[in-house]
PDB file of C-alpha atoms in Angstrom:
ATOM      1  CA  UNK A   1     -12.460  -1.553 -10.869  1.00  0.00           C
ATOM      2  CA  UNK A   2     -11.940   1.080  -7.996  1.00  0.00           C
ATOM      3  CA  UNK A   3     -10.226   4.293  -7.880  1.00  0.00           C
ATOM      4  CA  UNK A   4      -9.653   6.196  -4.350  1.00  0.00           C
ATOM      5  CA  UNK A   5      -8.844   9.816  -4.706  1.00  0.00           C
ATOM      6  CA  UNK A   6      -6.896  10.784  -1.500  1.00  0.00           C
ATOM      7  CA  UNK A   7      -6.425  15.032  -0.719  1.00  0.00           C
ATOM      8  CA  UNK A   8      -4.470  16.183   0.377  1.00  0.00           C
ATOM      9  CA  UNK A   9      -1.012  15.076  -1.594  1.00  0.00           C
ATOM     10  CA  UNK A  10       0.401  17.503   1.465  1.00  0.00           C
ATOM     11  CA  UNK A  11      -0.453  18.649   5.099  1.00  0.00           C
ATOM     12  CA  UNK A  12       1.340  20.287   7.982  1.00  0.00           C
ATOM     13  CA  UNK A  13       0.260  21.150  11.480  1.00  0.00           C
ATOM     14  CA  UNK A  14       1.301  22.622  14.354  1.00  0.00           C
ATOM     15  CA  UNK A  15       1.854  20.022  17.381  1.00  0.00           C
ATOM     16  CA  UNK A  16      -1.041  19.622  19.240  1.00  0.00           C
ATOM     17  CA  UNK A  17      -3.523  20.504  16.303  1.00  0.00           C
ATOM     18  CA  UNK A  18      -5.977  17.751  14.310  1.00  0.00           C
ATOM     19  CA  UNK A  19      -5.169  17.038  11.083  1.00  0.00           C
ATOM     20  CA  UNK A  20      -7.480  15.379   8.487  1.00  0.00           C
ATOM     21  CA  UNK A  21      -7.288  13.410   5.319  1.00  0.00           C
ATOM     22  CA  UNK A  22      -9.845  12.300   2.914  1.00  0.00           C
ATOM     23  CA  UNK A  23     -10.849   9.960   0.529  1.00  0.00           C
ATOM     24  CA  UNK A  24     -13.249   8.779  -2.158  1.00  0.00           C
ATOM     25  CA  UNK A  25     -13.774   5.771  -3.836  1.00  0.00           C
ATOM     26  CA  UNK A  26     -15.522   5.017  -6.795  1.00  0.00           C
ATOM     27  CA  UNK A  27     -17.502   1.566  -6.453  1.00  0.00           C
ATOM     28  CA  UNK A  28     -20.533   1.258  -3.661  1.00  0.00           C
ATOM     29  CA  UNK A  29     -19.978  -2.502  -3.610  1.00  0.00           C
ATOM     30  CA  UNK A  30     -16.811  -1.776  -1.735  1.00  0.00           C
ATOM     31  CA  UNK A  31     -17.232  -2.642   1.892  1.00  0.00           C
ATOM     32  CA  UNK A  32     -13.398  -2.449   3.616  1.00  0.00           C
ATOM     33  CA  UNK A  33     -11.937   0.750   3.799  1.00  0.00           C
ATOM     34  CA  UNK A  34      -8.084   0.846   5.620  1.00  0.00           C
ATOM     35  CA  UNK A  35      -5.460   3.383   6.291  1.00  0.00           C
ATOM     36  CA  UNK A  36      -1.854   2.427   6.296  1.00  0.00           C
ATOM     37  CA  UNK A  37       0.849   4.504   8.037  1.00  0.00           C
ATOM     38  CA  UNK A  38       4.613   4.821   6.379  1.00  0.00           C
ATOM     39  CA  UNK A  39       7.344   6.359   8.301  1.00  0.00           C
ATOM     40  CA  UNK A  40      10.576   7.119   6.571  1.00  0.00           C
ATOM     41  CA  UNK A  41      12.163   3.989   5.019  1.00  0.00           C
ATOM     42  CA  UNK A  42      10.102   1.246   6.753  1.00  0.00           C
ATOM     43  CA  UNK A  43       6.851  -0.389   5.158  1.00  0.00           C
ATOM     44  CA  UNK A  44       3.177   0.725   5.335  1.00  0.00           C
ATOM     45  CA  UNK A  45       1.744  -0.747   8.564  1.00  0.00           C
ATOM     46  CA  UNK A  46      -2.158  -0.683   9.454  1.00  0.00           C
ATOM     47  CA  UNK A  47      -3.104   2.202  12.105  1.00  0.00           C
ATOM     48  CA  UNK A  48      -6.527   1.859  12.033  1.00  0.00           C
ATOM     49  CA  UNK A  49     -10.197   0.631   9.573  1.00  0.00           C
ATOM     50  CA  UNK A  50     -13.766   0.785   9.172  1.00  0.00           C
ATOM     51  CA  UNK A  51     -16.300  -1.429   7.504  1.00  0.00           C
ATOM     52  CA  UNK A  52     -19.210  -0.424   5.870  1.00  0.00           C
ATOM     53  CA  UNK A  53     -21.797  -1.109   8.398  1.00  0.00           C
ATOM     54  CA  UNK A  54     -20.019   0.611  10.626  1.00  0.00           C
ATOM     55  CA  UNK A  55     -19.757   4.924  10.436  1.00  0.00           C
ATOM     56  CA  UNK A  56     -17.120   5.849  12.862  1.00  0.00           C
ATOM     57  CA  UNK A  57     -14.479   4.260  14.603  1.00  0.00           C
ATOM     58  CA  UNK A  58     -11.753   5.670  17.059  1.00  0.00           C
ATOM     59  CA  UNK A  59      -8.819   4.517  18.507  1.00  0.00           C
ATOM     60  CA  UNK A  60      -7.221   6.685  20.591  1.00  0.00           C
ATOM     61  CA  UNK A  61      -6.245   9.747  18.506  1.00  0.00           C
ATOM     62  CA  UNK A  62      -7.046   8.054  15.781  1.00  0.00           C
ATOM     63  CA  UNK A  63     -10.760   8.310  14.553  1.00  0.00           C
ATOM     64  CA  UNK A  64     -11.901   7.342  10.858  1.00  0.00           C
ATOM     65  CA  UNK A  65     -15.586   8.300   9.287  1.00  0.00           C
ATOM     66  CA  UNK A  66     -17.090   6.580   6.444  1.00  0.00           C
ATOM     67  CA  UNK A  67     -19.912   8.372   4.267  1.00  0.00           C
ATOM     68  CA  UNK A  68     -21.311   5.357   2.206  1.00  0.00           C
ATOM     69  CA  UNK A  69     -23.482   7.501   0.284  1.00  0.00           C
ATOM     70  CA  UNK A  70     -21.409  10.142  -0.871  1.00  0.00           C
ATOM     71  CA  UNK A  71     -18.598   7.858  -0.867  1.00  0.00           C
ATOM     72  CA  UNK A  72     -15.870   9.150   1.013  1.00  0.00           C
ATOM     73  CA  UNK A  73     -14.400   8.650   4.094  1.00  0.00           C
ATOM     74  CA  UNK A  74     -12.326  10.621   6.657  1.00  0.00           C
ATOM     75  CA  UNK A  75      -8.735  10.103   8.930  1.00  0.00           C
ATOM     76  CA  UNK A  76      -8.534  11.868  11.567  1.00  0.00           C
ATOM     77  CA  UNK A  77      -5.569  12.502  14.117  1.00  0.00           C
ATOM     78  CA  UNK A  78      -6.194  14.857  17.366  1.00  0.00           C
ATOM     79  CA  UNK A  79      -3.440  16.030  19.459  1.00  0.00           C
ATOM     80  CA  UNK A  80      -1.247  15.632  16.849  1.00  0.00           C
ATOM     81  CA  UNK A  81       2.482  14.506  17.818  1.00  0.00           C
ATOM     82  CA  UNK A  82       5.594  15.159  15.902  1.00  0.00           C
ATOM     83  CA  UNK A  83       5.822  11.258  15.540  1.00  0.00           C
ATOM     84  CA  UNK A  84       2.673  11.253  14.128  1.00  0.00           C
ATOM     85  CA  UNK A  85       4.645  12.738  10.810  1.00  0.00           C
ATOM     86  CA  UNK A  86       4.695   9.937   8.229  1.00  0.00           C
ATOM     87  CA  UNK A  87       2.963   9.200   4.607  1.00  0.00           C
ATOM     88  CA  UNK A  88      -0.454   7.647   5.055  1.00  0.00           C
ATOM     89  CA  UNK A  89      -2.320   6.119   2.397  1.00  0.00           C
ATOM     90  CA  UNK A  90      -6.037   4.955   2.512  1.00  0.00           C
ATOM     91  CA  UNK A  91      -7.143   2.293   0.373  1.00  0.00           C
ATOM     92  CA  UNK A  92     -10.808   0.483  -0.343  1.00  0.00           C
ATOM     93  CA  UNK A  93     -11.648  -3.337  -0.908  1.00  0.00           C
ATOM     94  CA  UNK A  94     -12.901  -4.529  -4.295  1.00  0.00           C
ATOM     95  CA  UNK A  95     -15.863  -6.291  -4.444  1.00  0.00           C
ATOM     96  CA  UNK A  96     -17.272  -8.395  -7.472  1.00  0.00           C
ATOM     97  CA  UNK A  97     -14.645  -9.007 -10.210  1.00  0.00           C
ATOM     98  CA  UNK A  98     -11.916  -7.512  -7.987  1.00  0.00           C
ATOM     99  CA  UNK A  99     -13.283  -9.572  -4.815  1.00  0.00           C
ATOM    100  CA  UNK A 100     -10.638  -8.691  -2.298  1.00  0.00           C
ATOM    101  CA  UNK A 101      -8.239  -6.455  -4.363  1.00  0.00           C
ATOM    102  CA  UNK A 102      -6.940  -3.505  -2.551  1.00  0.00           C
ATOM    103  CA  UNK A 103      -6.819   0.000  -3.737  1.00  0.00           C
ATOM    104  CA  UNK A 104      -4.097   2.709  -2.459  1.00  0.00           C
ATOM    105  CA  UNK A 105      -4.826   6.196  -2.664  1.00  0.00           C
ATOM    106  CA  UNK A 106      -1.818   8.059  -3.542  1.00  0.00           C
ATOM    107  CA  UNK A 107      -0.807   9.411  -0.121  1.00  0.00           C
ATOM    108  CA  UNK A 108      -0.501  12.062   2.129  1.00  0.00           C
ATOM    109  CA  UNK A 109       2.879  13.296   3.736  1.00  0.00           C
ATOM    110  CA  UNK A 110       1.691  14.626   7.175  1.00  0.00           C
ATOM    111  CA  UNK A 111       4.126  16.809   9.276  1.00  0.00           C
ATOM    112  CA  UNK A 112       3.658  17.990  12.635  1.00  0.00           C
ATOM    113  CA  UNK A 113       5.592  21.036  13.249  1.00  0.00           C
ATOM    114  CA  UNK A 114       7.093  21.354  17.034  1.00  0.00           C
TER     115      UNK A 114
ATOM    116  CA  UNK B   1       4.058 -16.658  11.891  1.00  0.00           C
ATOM    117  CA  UNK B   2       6.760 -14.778   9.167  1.00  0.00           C
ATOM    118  CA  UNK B   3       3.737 -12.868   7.147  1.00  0.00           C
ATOM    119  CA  UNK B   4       5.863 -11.523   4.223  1.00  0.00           C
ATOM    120  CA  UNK B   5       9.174 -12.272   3.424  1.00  0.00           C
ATOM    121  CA  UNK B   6      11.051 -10.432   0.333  1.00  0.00           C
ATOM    122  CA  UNK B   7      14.467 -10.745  -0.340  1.00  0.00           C
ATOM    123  CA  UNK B   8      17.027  -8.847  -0.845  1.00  0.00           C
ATOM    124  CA  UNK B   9      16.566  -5.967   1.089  1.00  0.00           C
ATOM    125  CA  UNK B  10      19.325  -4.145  -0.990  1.00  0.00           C
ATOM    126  CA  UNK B  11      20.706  -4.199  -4.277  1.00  0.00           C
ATOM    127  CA  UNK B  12      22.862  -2.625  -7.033  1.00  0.00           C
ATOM    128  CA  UNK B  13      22.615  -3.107 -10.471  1.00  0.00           C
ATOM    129  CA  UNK B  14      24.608  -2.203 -13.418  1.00  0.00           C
ATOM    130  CA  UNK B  15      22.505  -0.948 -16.702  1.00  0.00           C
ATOM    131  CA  UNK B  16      21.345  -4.209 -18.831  1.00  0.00           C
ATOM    132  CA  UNK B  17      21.795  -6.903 -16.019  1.00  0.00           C
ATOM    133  CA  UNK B  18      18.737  -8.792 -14.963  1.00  0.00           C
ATOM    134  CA  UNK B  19      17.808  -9.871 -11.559  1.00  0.00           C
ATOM    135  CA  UNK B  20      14.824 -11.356  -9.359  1.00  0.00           C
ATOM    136  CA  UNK B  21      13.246 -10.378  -6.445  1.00  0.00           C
ATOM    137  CA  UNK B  22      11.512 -13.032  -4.428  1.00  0.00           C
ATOM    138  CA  UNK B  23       8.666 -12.481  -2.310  1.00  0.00           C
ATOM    139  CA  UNK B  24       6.836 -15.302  -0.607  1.00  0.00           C
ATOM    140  CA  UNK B  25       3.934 -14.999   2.691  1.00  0.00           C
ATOM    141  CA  UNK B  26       2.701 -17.860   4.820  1.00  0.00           C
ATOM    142  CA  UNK B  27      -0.830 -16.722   5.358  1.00  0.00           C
ATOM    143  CA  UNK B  28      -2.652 -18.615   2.475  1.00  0.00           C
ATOM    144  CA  UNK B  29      -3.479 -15.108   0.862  1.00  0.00           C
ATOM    145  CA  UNK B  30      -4.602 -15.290  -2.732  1.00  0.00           C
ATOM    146  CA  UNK B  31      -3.713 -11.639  -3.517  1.00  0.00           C
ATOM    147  CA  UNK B  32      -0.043 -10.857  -3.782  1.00  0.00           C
ATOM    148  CA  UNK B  33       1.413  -7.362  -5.401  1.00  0.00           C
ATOM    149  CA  UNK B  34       4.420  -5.528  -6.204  1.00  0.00           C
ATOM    150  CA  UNK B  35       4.388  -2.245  -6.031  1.00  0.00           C
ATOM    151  CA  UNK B  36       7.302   0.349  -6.340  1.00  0.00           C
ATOM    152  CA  UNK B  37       7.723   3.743  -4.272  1.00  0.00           C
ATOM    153  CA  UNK B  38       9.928   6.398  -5.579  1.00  0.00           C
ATOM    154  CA  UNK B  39      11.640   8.789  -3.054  1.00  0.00           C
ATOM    155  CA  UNK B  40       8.734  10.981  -1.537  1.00  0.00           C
ATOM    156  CA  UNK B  41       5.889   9.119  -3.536  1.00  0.00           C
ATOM    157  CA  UNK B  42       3.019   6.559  -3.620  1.00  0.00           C
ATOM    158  CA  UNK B  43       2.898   3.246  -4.132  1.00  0.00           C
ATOM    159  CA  UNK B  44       2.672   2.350  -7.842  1.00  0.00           C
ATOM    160  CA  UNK B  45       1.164  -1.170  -8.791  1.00  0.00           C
ATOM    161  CA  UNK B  46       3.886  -3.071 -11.351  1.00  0.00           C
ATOM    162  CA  UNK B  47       1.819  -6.110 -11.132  1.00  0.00           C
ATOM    163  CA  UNK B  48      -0.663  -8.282  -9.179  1.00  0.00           C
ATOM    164  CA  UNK B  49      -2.254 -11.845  -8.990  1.00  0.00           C
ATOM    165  CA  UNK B  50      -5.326 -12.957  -7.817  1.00  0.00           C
ATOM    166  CA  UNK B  51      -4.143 -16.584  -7.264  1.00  0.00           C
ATOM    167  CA  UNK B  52      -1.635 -19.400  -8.300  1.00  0.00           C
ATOM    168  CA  UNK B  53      -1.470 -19.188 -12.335  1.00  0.00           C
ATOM    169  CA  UNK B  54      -2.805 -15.679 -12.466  1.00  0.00           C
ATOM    170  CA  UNK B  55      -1.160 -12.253 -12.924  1.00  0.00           C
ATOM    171  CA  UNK B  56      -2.124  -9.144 -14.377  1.00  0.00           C
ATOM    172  CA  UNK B  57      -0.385  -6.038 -15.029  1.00  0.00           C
ATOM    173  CA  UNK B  58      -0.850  -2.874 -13.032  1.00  0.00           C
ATOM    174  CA  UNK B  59      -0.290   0.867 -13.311  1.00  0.00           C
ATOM    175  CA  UNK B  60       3.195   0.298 -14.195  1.00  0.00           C
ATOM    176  CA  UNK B  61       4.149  -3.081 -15.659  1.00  0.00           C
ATOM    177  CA  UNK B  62       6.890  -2.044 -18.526  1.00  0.00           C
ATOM    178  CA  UNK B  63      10.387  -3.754 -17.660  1.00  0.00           C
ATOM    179  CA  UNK B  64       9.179  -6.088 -15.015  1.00  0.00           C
ATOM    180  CA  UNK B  65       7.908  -9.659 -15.384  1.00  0.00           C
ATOM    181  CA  UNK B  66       6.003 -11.651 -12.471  1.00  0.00           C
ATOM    182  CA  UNK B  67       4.968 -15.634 -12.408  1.00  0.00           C
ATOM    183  CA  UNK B  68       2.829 -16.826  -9.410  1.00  0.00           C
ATOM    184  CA  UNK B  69       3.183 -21.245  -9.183  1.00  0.00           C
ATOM    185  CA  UNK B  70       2.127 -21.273  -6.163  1.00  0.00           C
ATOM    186  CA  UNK B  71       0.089 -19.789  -3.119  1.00  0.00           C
ATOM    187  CA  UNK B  72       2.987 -19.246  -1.292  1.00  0.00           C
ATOM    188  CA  UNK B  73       5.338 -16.840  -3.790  1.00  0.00           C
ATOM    189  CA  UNK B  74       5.490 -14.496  -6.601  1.00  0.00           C
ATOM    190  CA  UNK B  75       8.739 -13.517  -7.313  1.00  0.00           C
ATOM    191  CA  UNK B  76       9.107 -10.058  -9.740  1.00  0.00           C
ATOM    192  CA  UNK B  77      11.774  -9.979 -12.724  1.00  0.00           C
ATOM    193  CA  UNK B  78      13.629  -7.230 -13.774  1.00  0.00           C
ATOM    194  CA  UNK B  79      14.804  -7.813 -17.270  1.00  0.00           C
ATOM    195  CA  UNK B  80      17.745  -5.359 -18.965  1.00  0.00           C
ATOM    196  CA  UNK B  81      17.581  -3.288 -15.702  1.00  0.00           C
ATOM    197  CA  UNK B  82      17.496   0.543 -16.730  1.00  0.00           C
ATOM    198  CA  UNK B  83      17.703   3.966 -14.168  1.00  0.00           C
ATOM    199  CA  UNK B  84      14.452   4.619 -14.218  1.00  0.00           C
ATOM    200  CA  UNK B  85      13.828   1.357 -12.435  1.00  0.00           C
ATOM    201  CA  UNK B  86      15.921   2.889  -9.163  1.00  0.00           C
ATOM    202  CA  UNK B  87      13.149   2.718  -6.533  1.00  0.00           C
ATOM    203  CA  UNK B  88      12.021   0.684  -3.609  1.00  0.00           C
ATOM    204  CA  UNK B  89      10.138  -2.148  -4.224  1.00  0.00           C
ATOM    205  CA  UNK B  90       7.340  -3.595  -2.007  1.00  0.00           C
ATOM    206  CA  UNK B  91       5.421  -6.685  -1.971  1.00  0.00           C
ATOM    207  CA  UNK B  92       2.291  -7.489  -0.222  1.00  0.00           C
ATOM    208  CA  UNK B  93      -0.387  -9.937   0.111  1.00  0.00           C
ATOM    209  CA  UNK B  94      -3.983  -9.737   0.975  1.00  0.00           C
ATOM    210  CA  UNK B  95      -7.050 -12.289   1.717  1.00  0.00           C
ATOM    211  CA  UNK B  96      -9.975 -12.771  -0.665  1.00  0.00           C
ATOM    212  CA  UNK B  97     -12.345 -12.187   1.606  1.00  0.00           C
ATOM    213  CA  UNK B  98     -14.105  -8.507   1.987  1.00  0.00           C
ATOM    214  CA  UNK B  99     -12.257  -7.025   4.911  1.00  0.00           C
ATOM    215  CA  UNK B 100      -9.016  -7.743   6.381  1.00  0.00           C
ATOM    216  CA  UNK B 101      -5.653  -6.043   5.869  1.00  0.00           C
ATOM    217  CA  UNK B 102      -2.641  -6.050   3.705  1.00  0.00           C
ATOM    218  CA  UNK B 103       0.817  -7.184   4.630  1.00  0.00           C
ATOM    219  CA  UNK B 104       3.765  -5.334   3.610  1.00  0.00           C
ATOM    220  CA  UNK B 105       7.044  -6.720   2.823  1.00  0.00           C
ATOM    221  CA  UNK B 106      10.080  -5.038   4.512  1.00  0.00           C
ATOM    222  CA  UNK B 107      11.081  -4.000   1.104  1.00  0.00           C
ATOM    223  CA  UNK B 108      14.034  -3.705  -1.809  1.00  0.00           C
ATOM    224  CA  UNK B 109      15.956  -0.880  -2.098  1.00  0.00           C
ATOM    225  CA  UNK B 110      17.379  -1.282  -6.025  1.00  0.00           C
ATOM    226  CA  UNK B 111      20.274   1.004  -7.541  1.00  0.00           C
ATOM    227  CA  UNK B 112      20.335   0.963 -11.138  1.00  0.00           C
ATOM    228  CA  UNK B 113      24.080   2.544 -12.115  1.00  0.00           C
TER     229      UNK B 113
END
């Protein structure tokens, strides 16, 4: 199956600054590629995702990049906003066996210092 | 359109009782999962199903049972409920097709005391 490596586990900025998080995933087949916002005590909600013919994709603040040849791809926040602090998770789509099984990376707790 | 529904939100538990937590989405997804979060980490996978009469286990499947008889819901047991299973639990469903997200539940907050 999968496995998505997410780094880093922890990350703080300074309001105003960028902050990035990255990913890898293990199998090429794998073609959907999400990231999930949590804020303290509610549920992981979709901010933003790229497919694999696709390399970049922005939304506001909000840009991701995928690599599909090294395998990795890339969240990243501009202007960063003290809301903006929250646990986000990527994940990656399974293809073959695992057609349309979802894989979390273990997180990163973002906080955006005033 | 409800997406995923799990009930309870909130629960406590004394050591050794049982309980179920039902989880049930209206989108015709064949994935469902339960997952549990523990205060300040990741999502762990207990179990998962790929369809109605599937399940398989996940990262973390000791003390928890699943059953999935239909599309619709796939309710997660807690047997002899022990401490260590104090955690929030989420359930979520996704497509079977390539792309497309996941829904979350609103989640379970379970006390084991």
């Amino acid at each position: 199956g999968e496995n998505v490596e997410q780094h880093p586990s922890t990350l703080s900025v300074q309001e105003g600054d960028s902050a990035v998080i990255k990913c890898t995933y293990s199998d090429s087949a794998s073609n959907y590629f999400p990231w999930y916002k949590q804020e303290l005590g509610k549920r992981p909600q979709l901010i933003i995702d790229i497919r694999s013919n696709v390399g970049e994709k922005k939304d506001q603040r909000i840009a991701v990049t995928l690599n599909k040849t090294a395998k990795h791809f890339s969240l990243h926040i501009t202007e960063t906003q003290p809301e903006d602090s929250a646990v986000y998770f990527c994940a990656a789509k399974g293809r073959g066996s695992t057609l349309g099984r979802l894989y979390f990376g273990r997180g990163t707790q973002l906080t955006v210092w005033p | 359109n409800a997406g995923v529904t799990q009930t309870p939100k909130f629960r406590i538990l004394k050591i050794g009782q049982s309980m179920t937590l039902q989880c049930a989405q209206d989108m015709n997804h064949n994935y469902m999962y339960w997952y549990r979060q523990d205060p300040g980490m990741g999502l762990k996978l207990i179990y998962y199903s790929v369809g109605a009469g599937i399940t398989d286990k996940g990262e973390v499947p000791n003390g928890y049972n699943v059953s999935r008889s239909t599309t619709e819901d796939f309710p997660l047991r807690l047997e002899l409920a022990a401490p260590s299973q104090t955690s929030v639990y989420f359930c979520a469903s996704t497509g079977q097709s390539t792309v497309g997200e996941a829904f979350f539940g609103q989640g379970t907050r379970l006390t084991v005391v």
